[in-house]
């Protein structure tokens, strides 16, 4: 039985990845840090909360990581833990860097020193590209120009992952994933904020959604599809980095169109207001990925399209709120 260690097990991707690996007969270990109000709702939502072996540790605490690596002796390590909200990274740049940048380095070092045969996956991000692509399309060769403390911290972790592969021969890959969403997406991210808000408006529980920049465009996919790509990257002969995306981009206005229309509201203007608090000091205007390499080498492609994704999320929020 293969053993996988997932950091970020309580997050969106951690839960979907754990479900995928359990279905492939892995023994799944999830790293849990000490916080006051522990929340396993994502694992419960997917019906796998009883199936994970929880191990104590924090990405900022190297001793705990060494201990976990020595105890678990994993075949595969998926480093998904992060301060993952871009907006917060301007308010808390040091915490963001401690976790995302130095935390990844500590984990890489623990593996290199104590269990170097483990294959390592790093959760890198399309945020690293910033607005650098003149045609607005990004692939593995697009230059990086990070536009937030979050993106900078992730770029450090990305290059450390590459460096540990090149310097020490570790099987270390960096998956450059574009935005991916699901019914268990955190409510601070714009997709879920909108689907939750639309469901509340439909049920008479709210009358407004406050948003920032409605003109931003993203290449949104389904988290359930994207975790499969993570697993595939670690099953290859050679460690390599891949862009994972749908190749299609949509604005927040289109997201609002689909979400409101799904509950029978055509004119959403009166329910949406602009609040400058949700605008960012530096914006990433458009992301559209090109997934040719993943299609060719991993034989991966997304299954859920944008409209299906938004409707799935609205339906899930309606169901949850009705309960
Ligand atoms: P998420 O829902 O925000 O989950 C983040 C996870 O990290 C949580 O389980 C959290 O645990 C854990 N964590 C945070 N700080 C930690 C620490 N110091 N030690 C141990 N665990 C810690 O994120 P996600 O959407 O699943 O994303 C997974 C990863 O992919 C992240 O690294 C993100 O930056 C990256 N990524 C995401 C996307 C996307 O669109 N979703 C795209 C590209 C890259 P607690 O429960 O303790 O808070
Ligand atoms: N969160 C949020 N809230 N975003 C808003 C709002 C709002 O009220 N109004 C407009 N937006 C815009 C943001 O300015 C941004 O341009 C876009 O909506 C998407 O914001 P988020 O959903 O917060 O995601 P993100 O693109 O910043 O970051 C996500 O994707 C990255 C991959 O590209 C996160 O999951 C990151 O962790 C991930 O790396």
mmCIF file of C-alpha atoms and ligand atoms in Angstrom:
data_model
loop_
_atom_site.group_PDB
_atom_site.id
_atom_site.type_symbol
_atom_site.label_atom_id
_atom_site.label_comp_id
_atom_site.label_asym_id
_atom_site.label_seq_id
_atom_site.Cartn_x
_atom_site.Cartn_y
_atom_site.Cartn_z
ATOM 1 C CA UNK A 1 0.000 0.000 0.000
ATOM 2 C CA UNK A 2 1.456 3.389 -1.023
ATOM 3 C CA UNK A 3 1.661 6.106 1.627
ATOM 4 C CA UNK A 4 0.887 9.740 0.810
ATOM 5 C CA UNK A 5 1.409 12.695 3.110
ATOM 6 C CA UNK A 6 -0.781 15.727 2.341
ATOM 7 C CA UNK A 7 -0.137 19.125 3.904
ATOM 8 C CA UNK A 8 -3.234 21.340 3.704
ATOM 9 C CA UNK A 9 -5.524 18.321 4.230
ATOM 10 C CA UNK A 10 -8.368 20.478 5.614
ATOM 11 C CA UNK A 11 -8.369 22.809 2.605
ATOM 12 C CA UNK A 12 -10.253 22.437 -0.666
ATOM 13 C CA UNK A 13 -7.538 20.619 -2.630
ATOM 14 C CA UNK A 14 -6.363 18.538 0.326
ATOM 15 C CA UNK A 15 -9.851 17.061 0.682
ATOM 16 C CA UNK A 16 -10.314 16.318 -3.042
ATOM 17 C CA UNK A 17 -6.813 14.863 -3.356
ATOM 18 C CA UNK A 18 -7.295 12.669 -0.271
ATOM 19 C CA UNK A 19 -10.519 11.318 -1.759
ATOM 20 C CA UNK A 20 -8.767 10.538 -5.037
ATOM 21 C CA UNK A 21 -5.847 8.766 -3.329
ATOM 22 C CA UNK A 22 -8.092 6.762 -0.981
ATOM 23 C CA UNK A 23 -9.916 5.568 -4.096
ATOM 24 C CA UNK A 24 -6.546 4.349 -5.392
ATOM 25 C CA UNK A 25 -5.905 2.424 -2.157
ATOM 26 C CA UNK A 26 -3.308 4.773 -0.717
ATOM 27 C CA UNK A 27 -2.879 5.169 3.000
ATOM 28 C CA UNK A 28 -3.380 8.933 3.426
ATOM 29 C CA UNK A 29 -1.722 10.977 6.157
ATOM 30 C CA UNK A 30 -2.858 14.566 6.679
ATOM 31 C CA UNK A 31 -0.736 17.198 8.401
ATOM 32 C CA UNK A 32 -2.747 19.134 10.993
ATOM 33 C CA UNK A 33 -1.538 22.273 12.742
ATOM 34 C CA UNK A 34 -2.729 23.412 16.129
ATOM 35 C CA UNK A 35 -5.603 25.905 15.825
ATOM 36 C CA UNK A 36 -8.445 26.688 18.239
ATOM 37 C CA UNK A 37 -11.482 25.871 16.101
ATOM 38 C CA UNK A 38 -10.589 22.778 14.106
ATOM 39 C CA UNK A 39 -12.736 22.418 10.995
ATOM 40 C CA UNK A 40 -13.019 19.101 9.165
ATOM 41 C CA UNK A 41 -16.080 20.141 7.164
ATOM 42 C CA UNK A 42 -14.401 19.684 3.763
ATOM 43 C CA UNK A 43 -13.405 16.109 4.598
ATOM 44 C CA UNK A 44 -16.882 15.492 6.020
ATOM 45 C CA UNK A 45 -18.483 16.938 2.880
ATOM 46 C CA UNK A 46 -16.615 14.368 0.772
ATOM 47 C CA UNK A 47 -17.339 11.590 3.306
ATOM 48 C CA UNK A 48 -13.697 10.781 4.097
ATOM 49 C CA UNK A 49 -13.127 12.379 7.537
ATOM 50 C CA UNK A 50 -12.761 8.964 9.191
ATOM 51 C CA UNK A 51 -10.337 7.632 6.590
ATOM 52 C CA UNK A 52 -7.356 9.947 7.071
ATOM 53 C CA UNK A 53 -4.517 9.380 9.534
ATOM 54 C CA UNK A 54 -3.892 12.806 11.085
ATOM 55 C CA UNK A 55 -0.340 13.802 12.026
ATOM 56 C CA UNK A 56 0.605 16.895 14.042
ATOM 57 C CA UNK A 57 2.807 19.487 12.446
ATOM 58 C CA UNK A 58 3.048 23.014 11.145
ATOM 59 C CA UNK A 59 4.762 24.144 7.968
ATOM 60 C CA UNK A 60 6.536 26.864 9.948
ATOM 61 C CA UNK A 61 8.017 24.364 12.432
ATOM 62 C CA UNK A 62 10.878 22.379 10.913
ATOM 63 C CA UNK A 63 11.212 20.021 13.901
ATOM 64 C CA UNK A 64 7.600 18.920 13.489
ATOM 65 C CA UNK A 65 8.118 18.315 9.765
ATOM 66 C CA UNK A 66 11.234 16.227 10.374
ATOM 67 C CA UNK A 67 9.332 14.186 12.921
ATOM 68 C CA UNK A 68 6.424 13.583 10.537
ATOM 69 C CA UNK A 69 8.679 12.612 7.629
ATOM 70 C CA UNK A 70 10.677 10.199 9.812
ATOM 71 C CA UNK A 71 7.519 8.640 11.242
ATOM 72 C CA UNK A 72 5.384 8.353 8.110
ATOM 73 C CA UNK A 73 8.152 7.547 5.583
ATOM 74 C CA UNK A 74 5.840 8.587 2.730
ATOM 75 C CA UNK A 75 6.120 7.479 -0.895
ATOM 76 C CA UNK A 76 4.589 10.768 -2.020
ATOM 77 C CA UNK A 77 4.341 14.183 -0.370
ATOM 78 C CA UNK A 78 1.814 16.747 -1.630
ATOM 79 C CA UNK A 79 2.601 20.198 -0.245
ATOM 80 C CA UNK A 80 -0.755 21.971 -0.462
ATOM 81 C CA UNK A 81 -0.619 23.930 2.819
ATOM 82 C CA UNK A 82 -0.468 27.683 2.383
ATOM 83 C CA UNK A 83 -1.781 31.072 3.337
ATOM 84 C CA UNK A 84 -3.593 30.880 0.027
ATOM 85 C CA UNK A 85 -5.660 34.067 -0.056
ATOM 86 C CA UNK A 86 -3.988 36.657 -2.278
ATOM 87 C CA UNK A 87 -5.817 39.615 -0.698
ATOM 88 C CA UNK A 88 -4.564 38.798 2.802
ATOM 89 C CA UNK A 89 -0.981 38.571 1.599
ATOM 90 C CA UNK A 90 -0.672 42.384 1.485
ATOM 91 C CA UNK A 91 -1.869 42.619 5.112
ATOM 92 C CA UNK A 92 0.240 39.685 6.327
ATOM 93 C CA UNK A 93 3.244 39.421 4.001
ATOM 94 C CA UNK A 94 5.534 37.908 6.625
ATOM 95 C CA UNK A 95 3.140 35.156 7.710
ATOM 96 C CA UNK A 96 2.455 34.436 4.046
ATOM 97 C CA UNK A 97 6.182 34.121 3.369
ATOM 98 C CA UNK A 98 6.876 32.091 6.528
ATOM 99 C CA UNK A 99 4.320 29.492 5.506
ATOM 100 C CA UNK A 100 4.421 29.484 1.713
ATOM 101 C CA UNK A 101 8.100 30.178 1.031
ATOM 102 C CA UNK A 102 10.149 29.128 4.066
ATOM 103 C CA UNK A 103 7.660 26.405 5.045
ATOM 104 C CA UNK A 104 8.154 24.732 1.669
ATOM 105 C CA UNK A 105 11.919 24.964 2.047
ATOM 106 C CA UNK A 106 11.726 23.385 5.516
ATOM 107 C CA UNK A 107 9.648 20.531 4.143
ATOM 108 C CA UNK A 108 11.994 19.989 1.185
ATOM 109 C CA UNK A 109 14.926 19.937 3.567
ATOM 110 C CA UNK A 110 13.242 17.461 5.927
ATOM 111 C CA UNK A 111 12.608 15.120 2.981
ATOM 112 C CA UNK A 112 16.100 15.516 1.527
ATOM 113 C CA UNK A 113 17.746 14.761 4.871
ATOM 114 C CA UNK A 114 15.479 12.074 6.293
ATOM 115 C CA UNK A 115 13.552 10.345 3.498
ATOM 116 C CA UNK A 116 14.933 11.398 0.090
ATOM 117 C CA UNK A 117 13.103 8.723 -1.898
ATOM 118 C CA UNK A 118 9.767 10.448 -1.336
ATOM 119 C CA UNK A 119 8.343 12.106 -4.439
ATOM 120 C CA UNK A 120 7.426 15.728 -3.814
ATOM 121 C CA UNK A 121 4.608 17.831 -5.285
ATOM 122 C CA UNK A 122 4.601 21.616 -4.817
ATOM 123 C CA UNK A 123 1.366 23.578 -5.213
ATOM 124 C CA UNK A 124 2.579 26.400 -7.436
ATOM 125 C CA UNK A 125 0.255 28.896 -9.042
ATOM 126 C CA UNK A 126 -0.628 30.909 -12.135
ATOM 127 C CA UNK A 127 -0.354 33.980 -9.851
ATOM 128 C CA UNK A 128 3.417 33.705 -10.424
ATOM 129 C CA UNK A 129 2.928 34.917 -14.024
ATOM 130 C CA UNK A 130 1.318 38.211 -13.077
ATOM 131 C CA UNK A 131 0.484 40.270 -16.162
ATOM 132 C CA UNK A 132 3.662 39.262 -17.995
ATOM 133 C CA UNK A 133 2.082 37.555 -21.024
ATOM 134 C CA UNK A 134 1.568 40.220 -23.687
ATOM 135 C CA UNK A 135 -1.124 38.113 -25.389
ATOM 136 C CA UNK A 136 -2.684 37.224 -22.015
ATOM 137 C CA UNK A 137 -1.976 33.489 -22.497
ATOM 138 C CA UNK A 138 0.363 31.599 -20.154
ATOM 139 C CA UNK A 139 2.208 28.299 -20.506
ATOM 140 C CA UNK A 140 5.324 26.698 -18.940
ATOM 141 C CA UNK A 141 7.599 29.133 -20.848
ATOM 142 C CA UNK A 142 5.872 32.368 -19.863
ATOM 143 C CA UNK A 143 8.115 34.649 -17.786
ATOM 144 C CA UNK A 144 7.198 35.177 -14.146
ATOM 145 C CA UNK A 145 6.315 38.594 -12.755
ATOM 146 C CA UNK A 146 4.576 38.087 -9.394
ATOM 147 C CA UNK A 147 2.191 40.908 -8.396
ATOM 148 C CA UNK A 148 1.435 40.082 -4.734
ATOM 149 C CA UNK A 149 3.353 38.946 -1.645
ATOM 150 C CA UNK A 150 1.478 35.653 -2.077
ATOM 151 C CA UNK A 151 2.769 35.224 -5.628
ATOM 152 C CA UNK A 152 6.315 36.123 -4.570
ATOM 153 C CA UNK A 153 6.245 33.572 -1.749
ATOM 154 C CA UNK A 154 5.016 30.919 -4.172
ATOM 155 C CA UNK A 155 7.704 31.796 -6.699
ATOM 156 C CA UNK A 156 10.371 31.244 -4.029
ATOM 157 C CA UNK A 157 8.861 27.831 -3.254
ATOM 158 C CA UNK A 158 8.654 27.009 -6.965
ATOM 159 C CA UNK A 159 12.350 27.742 -7.571
ATOM 160 C CA UNK A 160 13.370 25.900 -4.395
ATOM 161 C CA UNK A 161 11.492 22.852 -5.666
ATOM 162 C CA UNK A 162 13.298 23.094 -9.017
ATOM 163 C CA UNK A 163 16.594 23.642 -7.223
ATOM 164 C CA UNK A 164 16.216 20.605 -4.940
ATOM 165 C CA UNK A 165 15.508 18.473 -8.003
ATOM 166 C CA UNK A 166 18.522 19.849 -9.876
ATOM 167 C CA UNK A 167 20.918 19.931 -6.905
ATOM 168 C CA UNK A 168 20.038 16.758 -5.030
ATOM 169 C CA UNK A 169 18.301 14.609 -7.636
ATOM 170 C CA UNK A 170 15.040 14.611 -5.734
ATOM 171 C CA UNK A 171 11.834 13.717 -7.574
ATOM 172 C CA UNK A 172 10.319 17.160 -7.037
ATOM 173 C CA UNK A 173 7.656 18.711 -9.272
ATOM 174 C CA UNK A 174 5.885 22.021 -9.310
ATOM 175 C CA UNK A 175 2.311 22.081 -10.582
ATOM 176 C CA UNK A 176 1.439 25.534 -11.895
ATOM 177 C CA UNK A 177 -2.298 25.428 -11.360
ATOM 178 C CA UNK A 178 -4.766 28.059 -12.483
ATOM 179 C CA UNK A 179 -7.804 28.931 -10.331
ATOM 180 C CA UNK A 180 -9.852 25.894 -9.444
ATOM 181 C CA UNK A 181 -13.048 25.883 -7.463
ATOM 182 C CA UNK A 182 -15.705 23.582 -6.018
ATOM 183 C CA UNK A 183 -18.589 23.505 -3.539
ATOM 184 C CA UNK A 184 -15.985 23.403 -0.723
ATOM 185 C CA UNK A 185 -14.009 26.430 -1.943
ATOM 186 C CA UNK A 186 -13.313 28.950 0.866
ATOM 187 C CA UNK A 187 -16.004 31.634 1.034
ATOM 188 C CA UNK A 188 -13.501 34.493 0.733
ATOM 189 C CA UNK A 189 -12.645 33.547 -2.873
ATOM 190 C CA UNK A 190 -14.744 35.311 -5.475
ATOM 191 C CA UNK A 191 -16.480 32.257 -6.994
ATOM 192 C CA UNK A 192 -17.788 30.899 -3.714
ATOM 193 C CA UNK A 193 -18.513 34.376 -2.375
ATOM 194 C CA UNK A 194 -20.790 34.832 -5.395
ATOM 195 C CA UNK A 195 -22.441 31.392 -5.381
ATOM 196 C CA UNK A 196 -23.062 31.594 -1.626
ATOM 197 C CA UNK A 197 -24.382 35.151 -2.016
ATOM 198 C CA UNK A 198 -26.667 34.219 -4.925
ATOM 199 C CA UNK A 199 -28.080 31.261 -2.988
ATOM 200 C CA UNK A 200 -28.748 33.516 0.038
ATOM 201 C CA UNK A 201 -30.456 36.139 -2.156
ATOM 202 C CA UNK A 202 -32.600 33.453 -3.800
ATOM 203 C CA UNK A 203 -33.692 32.164 -0.382
ATOM 204 C CA UNK A 204 -34.366 35.661 0.986
ATOM 205 C CA UNK A 205 -31.465 35.464 3.468
ATOM 206 C CA UNK A 206 -29.502 38.396 1.973
ATOM 207 C CA UNK A 207 -30.100 41.214 -0.469
ATOM 208 C CA UNK A 208 -26.616 42.209 -1.622
ATOM 209 C CA UNK A 209 -23.150 40.963 -2.600
ATOM 210 C CA UNK A 210 -20.267 43.401 -2.161
ATOM 211 C CA UNK A 211 -17.425 42.879 -4.614
ATOM 212 C CA UNK A 212 -14.231 44.542 -5.857
ATOM 213 C CA UNK A 213 -12.976 44.559 -9.449
ATOM 214 C CA UNK A 214 -15.637 43.008 -11.705
ATOM 215 C CA UNK A 215 -13.419 43.219 -14.791
ATOM 216 C CA UNK A 216 -10.815 40.683 -13.655
ATOM 217 C CA UNK A 217 -10.733 37.538 -15.788
ATOM 218 C CA UNK A 218 -9.722 34.072 -14.683
ATOM 219 C CA UNK A 219 -9.329 30.609 -16.173
ATOM 220 C CA UNK A 220 -11.540 28.726 -13.706
ATOM 221 C CA UNK A 221 -11.621 24.924 -13.492
ATOM 222 C CA UNK A 222 -12.976 22.266 -11.115
ATOM 223 C CA UNK A 223 -10.768 21.218 -8.175
ATOM 224 C CA UNK A 224 -11.797 17.565 -8.554
ATOM 225 C CA UNK A 225 -10.251 17.530 -12.042
ATOM 226 C CA UNK A 226 -7.086 19.347 -10.971
ATOM 227 C CA UNK A 227 -6.076 17.013 -8.124
ATOM 228 C CA UNK A 228 -5.932 14.198 -10.655
ATOM 229 C CA UNK A 229 -3.244 16.169 -12.507
ATOM 230 C CA UNK A 230 -1.260 16.479 -9.250
ATOM 231 C CA UNK A 231 -1.284 12.713 -8.835
ATOM 232 C CA UNK A 232 -0.386 12.110 -12.496
ATOM 233 C CA UNK A 233 2.675 14.390 -12.177
ATOM 234 C CA UNK A 234 4.094 12.095 -9.493
ATOM 235 C CA UNK A 235 3.479 8.952 -11.587
ATOM 236 C CA UNK A 236 5.760 10.047 -14.463
ATOM 237 C CA UNK A 237 9.238 8.650 -15.161
ATOM 238 C CA UNK A 238 10.784 12.130 -14.981
ATOM 239 C CA UNK A 239 10.008 14.939 -12.566
ATOM 240 C CA UNK A 240 8.785 17.947 -14.541
ATOM 241 C CA UNK A 241 6.625 21.053 -14.106
ATOM 242 C CA UNK A 242 3.217 21.479 -15.734
ATOM 243 C CA UNK A 243 0.625 24.194 -16.284
ATOM 244 C CA UNK A 244 -2.865 22.954 -15.368
ATOM 245 C CA UNK A 245 -5.811 24.999 -16.635
ATOM 246 C CA UNK A 246 -8.895 24.842 -18.851
ATOM 247 C CA UNK A 247 -7.637 27.216 -21.560
ATOM 248 C CA UNK A 248 -10.839 29.284 -21.323
ATOM 249 C CA UNK A 249 -11.201 32.573 -19.530
ATOM 250 C CA UNK A 250 -14.238 34.361 -18.070
ATOM 251 C CA UNK A 251 -14.846 37.649 -16.304
ATOM 252 C CA UNK A 252 -16.474 38.076 -12.921
ATOM 253 C CA UNK A 253 -19.424 39.656 -14.728
ATOM 254 C CA UNK A 254 -19.904 36.384 -16.668
ATOM 255 C CA UNK A 255 -19.694 34.472 -13.408
ATOM 256 C CA UNK A 256 -22.456 36.696 -12.020
ATOM 257 C CA UNK A 257 -24.543 36.145 -15.185
ATOM 258 C CA UNK A 258 -24.379 32.356 -14.926
ATOM 259 C CA UNK A 259 -24.907 32.203 -11.152
ATOM 260 C CA UNK A 260 -27.878 34.589 -11.041
ATOM 261 C CA UNK A 261 -29.503 33.164 -14.165
ATOM 262 C CA UNK A 262 -29.292 29.690 -12.647
ATOM 263 C CA UNK A 263 -31.675 30.805 -9.874
ATOM 264 C CA UNK A 264 -33.934 32.666 -12.305
ATOM 265 C CA UNK A 265 -32.640 36.230 -11.756
ATOM 266 C CA UNK A 266 -31.796 37.997 -15.026
ATOM 267 C CA UNK A 267 -30.922 41.483 -13.841
ATOM 268 C CA UNK A 268 -28.294 41.153 -11.099
ATOM 269 C CA UNK A 269 -27.201 44.827 -11.042
ATOM 270 C CA UNK A 270 -29.446 45.731 -8.124
ATOM 271 C CA UNK A 271 -27.964 42.955 -5.978
ATOM 272 C CA UNK A 272 -24.277 43.751 -6.562
ATOM 273 C CA UNK A 273 -22.396 46.742 -5.182
ATOM 274 C CA UNK A 274 -18.756 47.741 -5.461
ATOM 275 C CA UNK A 275 -16.814 48.001 -2.217
ATOM 276 C CA UNK A 276 -13.270 49.400 -2.503
ATOM 277 C CA UNK A 277 -12.201 47.172 0.414
ATOM 278 C CA UNK A 278 -12.264 44.224 -1.992
ATOM 279 C CA UNK A 279 -10.013 45.876 -4.577
ATOM 280 C CA UNK A 280 -6.323 44.974 -4.519
ATOM 281 C CA UNK A 281 -3.251 47.223 -4.461
ATOM 282 C CA UNK A 282 -1.973 45.487 -7.604
ATOM 283 C CA UNK A 283 -4.338 43.481 -9.792
ATOM 284 C CA UNK A 284 -3.756 40.535 -12.053
ATOM 285 C CA UNK A 285 -6.081 41.367 -14.940
ATOM 286 C CA UNK A 286 -6.379 38.202 -16.987
ATOM 287 C CA UNK A 287 -5.297 34.584 -16.757
ATOM 288 C CA UNK A 288 -5.734 32.145 -19.621
ATOM 289 C CA UNK A 289 -3.597 29.031 -19.581
ATOM 290 C CA UNK A 290 -2.429 26.694 -22.298
ATOM 291 C CA UNK A 291 -2.480 23.060 -21.200
ATOM 292 C CA UNK A 292 -0.891 21.382 -24.248
ATOM 293 C CA UNK A 293 1.979 19.850 -22.263
ATOM 294 C CA UNK A 294 -0.320 18.327 -19.633
ATOM 295 C CA UNK A 295 -2.607 16.981 -22.364
ATOM 296 C CA UNK A 296 0.269 15.400 -24.245
ATOM 297 C CA UNK A 297 2.473 14.075 -21.436
ATOM 298 C CA UNK A 298 0.014 13.422 -18.611
ATOM 299 C CA UNK A 299 -2.926 12.567 -20.843
ATOM 300 C CA UNK A 300 -4.894 14.966 -18.635
ATOM 301 C CA UNK A 301 -7.707 17.275 -19.525
ATOM 302 C CA UNK A 302 -10.442 19.053 -17.579
ATOM 303 C CA UNK A 303 -13.889 17.452 -17.566
ATOM 304 C CA UNK A 304 -16.093 20.106 -15.919
ATOM 305 C CA UNK A 305 -16.616 23.367 -17.838
ATOM 306 C CA UNK A 306 -17.222 26.871 -16.453
ATOM 307 C CA UNK A 307 -21.035 26.836 -16.597
ATOM 308 C CA UNK A 308 -21.292 23.388 -15.029
ATOM 309 C CA UNK A 309 -18.893 24.451 -12.290
ATOM 310 C CA UNK A 310 -20.813 27.602 -11.356
ATOM 311 C CA UNK A 311 -24.159 25.793 -11.395
ATOM 312 C CA UNK A 312 -22.728 22.947 -9.295
ATOM 313 C CA UNK A 313 -21.543 25.486 -6.712
ATOM 314 C CA UNK A 314 -24.839 27.410 -6.616
ATOM 315 C CA UNK A 315 -26.795 24.161 -6.229
ATOM 316 C CA UNK A 316 -24.535 23.003 -3.403
ATOM 317 C CA UNK A 317 -24.929 26.341 -1.594
ATOM 318 C CA UNK A 318 -28.707 26.270 -2.011
ATOM 319 C CA UNK A 319 -28.813 22.748 -0.596
ATOM 320 C CA UNK A 320 -26.573 23.620 2.339
ATOM 321 C CA UNK A 321 -28.538 26.765 3.215
ATOM 322 C CA UNK A 322 -31.914 25.019 2.991
ATOM 323 C CA UNK A 323 -30.679 22.518 5.586
HETATM 324 P P1 LIG B 1 -7.002 26.323 1.126
HETATM 325 O O1 LIG B 1 -8.377 25.769 0.967
HETATM 326 O O2 LIG B 1 -6.820 27.725 1.571
HETATM 327 O O3 LIG B 1 -6.221 25.352 2.143
HETATM 328 C C1 LIG B 1 -5.007 25.724 2.729
HETATM 329 C C2 LIG B 1 -4.593 24.641 3.712
HETATM 330 O O4 LIG B 1 -3.289 24.991 4.246
HETATM 331 C C3 LIG B 1 -5.508 24.432 4.916
HETATM 332 O O5 LIG B 1 -5.660 23.052 5.137
HETATM 333 C C4 LIG B 1 -4.736 25.046 6.065
HETATM 334 O O6 LIG B 1 -4.998 24.424 7.307
HETATM 335 C C5 LIG B 1 -3.318 24.710 5.639
HETATM 336 N N1 LIG B 1 -2.294 25.507 6.312
HETATM 337 C C6 LIG B 1 -2.155 26.857 6.287
HETATM 338 N N2 LIG B 1 -1.093 27.233 7.011
HETATM 339 C C7 LIG B 1 -0.521 26.102 7.499
HETATM 340 C C8 LIG B 1 0.612 25.838 8.293
HETATM 341 N N3 LIG B 1 1.385 26.824 8.775
HETATM 342 N N4 LIG B 1 0.921 24.552 8.586
HETATM 343 C C9 LIG B 1 0.149 23.539 8.121
HETATM 344 N N5 LIG B 1 -0.961 23.728 7.367
HETATM 345 C C10 LIG B 1 -1.283 24.995 7.055
HETATM 346 O O7 LIG B 1 -6.190 26.168 -0.251
HETATM 347 P P2 LIG B 1 -6.556 25.335 -1.572
HETATM 348 O O8 LIG B 1 -7.452 26.150 -2.433
HETATM 349 O O9 LIG B 1 -6.942 23.957 -1.193
HETATM 350 O O10 LIG B 1 -5.149 25.331 -2.318
HETATM 351 C C11 LIG B 1 -4.183 24.322 -2.051
HETATM 352 C C12 LIG B 1 -2.804 24.822 -2.454
HETATM 353 O O11 LIG B 1 -2.773 25.102 -3.845
HETATM 354 C C13 LIG B 1 -2.362 26.114 -1.764
HETATM 355 O O12 LIG B 1 -0.968 26.023 -1.551
HETATM 356 C C14 LIG B 1 -2.656 27.205 -2.800
HETATM 357 O O13 LIG B 1 -1.811 28.314 -2.599
HETATM 358 C C15 LIG B 1 -2.347 26.445 -4.077
HETATM 359 N N6 LIG B 1 -3.106 26.869 -5.243
HETATM 360 C C16 LIG B 1 -4.459 26.936 -5.203
HETATM 361 C C17 LIG B 1 -5.178 27.284 -6.332
HETATM 362 C C18 LIG B 1 -6.678 27.349 -6.317
HETATM 363 O O14 LIG B 1 -7.245 27.954 -7.231
HETATM 364 N N7 LIG B 1 -7.348 26.724 -5.349
HETATM 365 C C19 LIG B 1 -4.493 27.557 -7.539
HETATM 366 C C20 LIG B 1 -3.098 27.474 -7.554
HETATM 367 C C21 LIG B 1 -2.407 27.110 -6.405
HETATM 368 P P3 LIG B 1 -5.926 25.048 8.489
HETATM 369 O O15 LIG B 1 -7.203 24.294 8.434
HETATM 370 O O16 LIG B 1 -5.126 24.754 9.710
HETATM 371 O O17 LIG B 1 -6.078 26.522 8.224
HETATM 372 N N1 LIG B 2 -11.766 37.322 -3.308
HETATM 373 C C1 LIG B 2 -12.379 38.305 -3.972
HETATM 374 N N2 LIG B 2 -13.419 38.962 -3.381
HETATM 375 N N3 LIG B 2 -11.971 38.601 -5.219
HETATM 376 C C2 LIG B 2 -12.627 39.564 -5.893
HETATM 377 C C3 LIG B 2 -13.692 40.268 -5.337
HETATM 378 C C4 LIG B 2 -14.113 39.962 -4.007
HETATM 379 O O1 LIG B 2 -15.033 40.539 -3.459
HETATM 380 N N4 LIG B 2 -14.138 41.149 -6.256
HETATM 381 C C5 LIG B 2 -13.369 41.026 -7.333
HETATM 382 N N5 LIG B 2 -12.451 40.059 -7.119
HETATM 383 C C6 LIG B 2 -11.394 39.637 -8.066
HETATM 384 C C7 LIG B 2 -9.980 39.688 -7.485
HETATM 385 O O2 LIG B 2 -9.505 41.039 -7.495
HETATM 386 C C8 LIG B 2 -9.262 38.773 -8.467
HETATM 387 O O3 LIG B 2 -8.905 39.492 -9.625
HETATM 388 C C9 LIG B 2 -10.339 37.747 -8.854
HETATM 389 O O4 LIG B 2 -11.590 38.286 -8.396
HETATM 390 C C10 LIG B 2 -10.138 36.363 -8.257
HETATM 391 O O5 LIG B 2 -9.933 36.513 -6.866
HETATM 392 P P1 LIG B 2 -9.889 35.227 -5.896
HETATM 393 O O6 LIG B 2 -11.101 34.390 -6.099
HETATM 394 O O7 LIG B 2 -9.611 35.730 -4.521
HETATM 395 O O8 LIG B 2 -8.681 34.352 -6.474
HETATM 396 P P2 LIG B 2 -7.212 34.764 -6.941
HETATM 397 O O9 LIG B 2 -7.178 34.651 -8.428
HETATM 398 O O10 LIG B 2 -6.772 36.018 -6.328
HETATM 399 O O11 LIG B 2 -6.332 33.608 -6.285
HETATM 400 C C11 LIG B 2 -6.742 32.230 -6.356
HETATM 401 O O12 LIG B 2 -6.202 31.614 -7.503
HETATM 402 C C12 LIG B 2 -4.770 31.544 -7.532
HETATM 403 C C13 LIG B 2 -4.373 30.885 -8.856
HETATM 404 O O13 LIG B 2 -4.405 31.806 -9.895
HETATM 405 C C14 LIG B 2 -6.265 31.545 -5.061
HETATM 406 O O14 LIG B 2 -6.801 30.262 -5.002
HETATM 407 C C15 LIG B 2 -4.751 31.438 -5.025
HETATM 408 O O15 LIG B 2 -4.358 30.657 -3.892
HETATM 409 C C16 LIG B 2 -4.288 30.762 -6.321
HETATM 410 O O16 LIG B 2 -2.884 30.637 -6.326
#
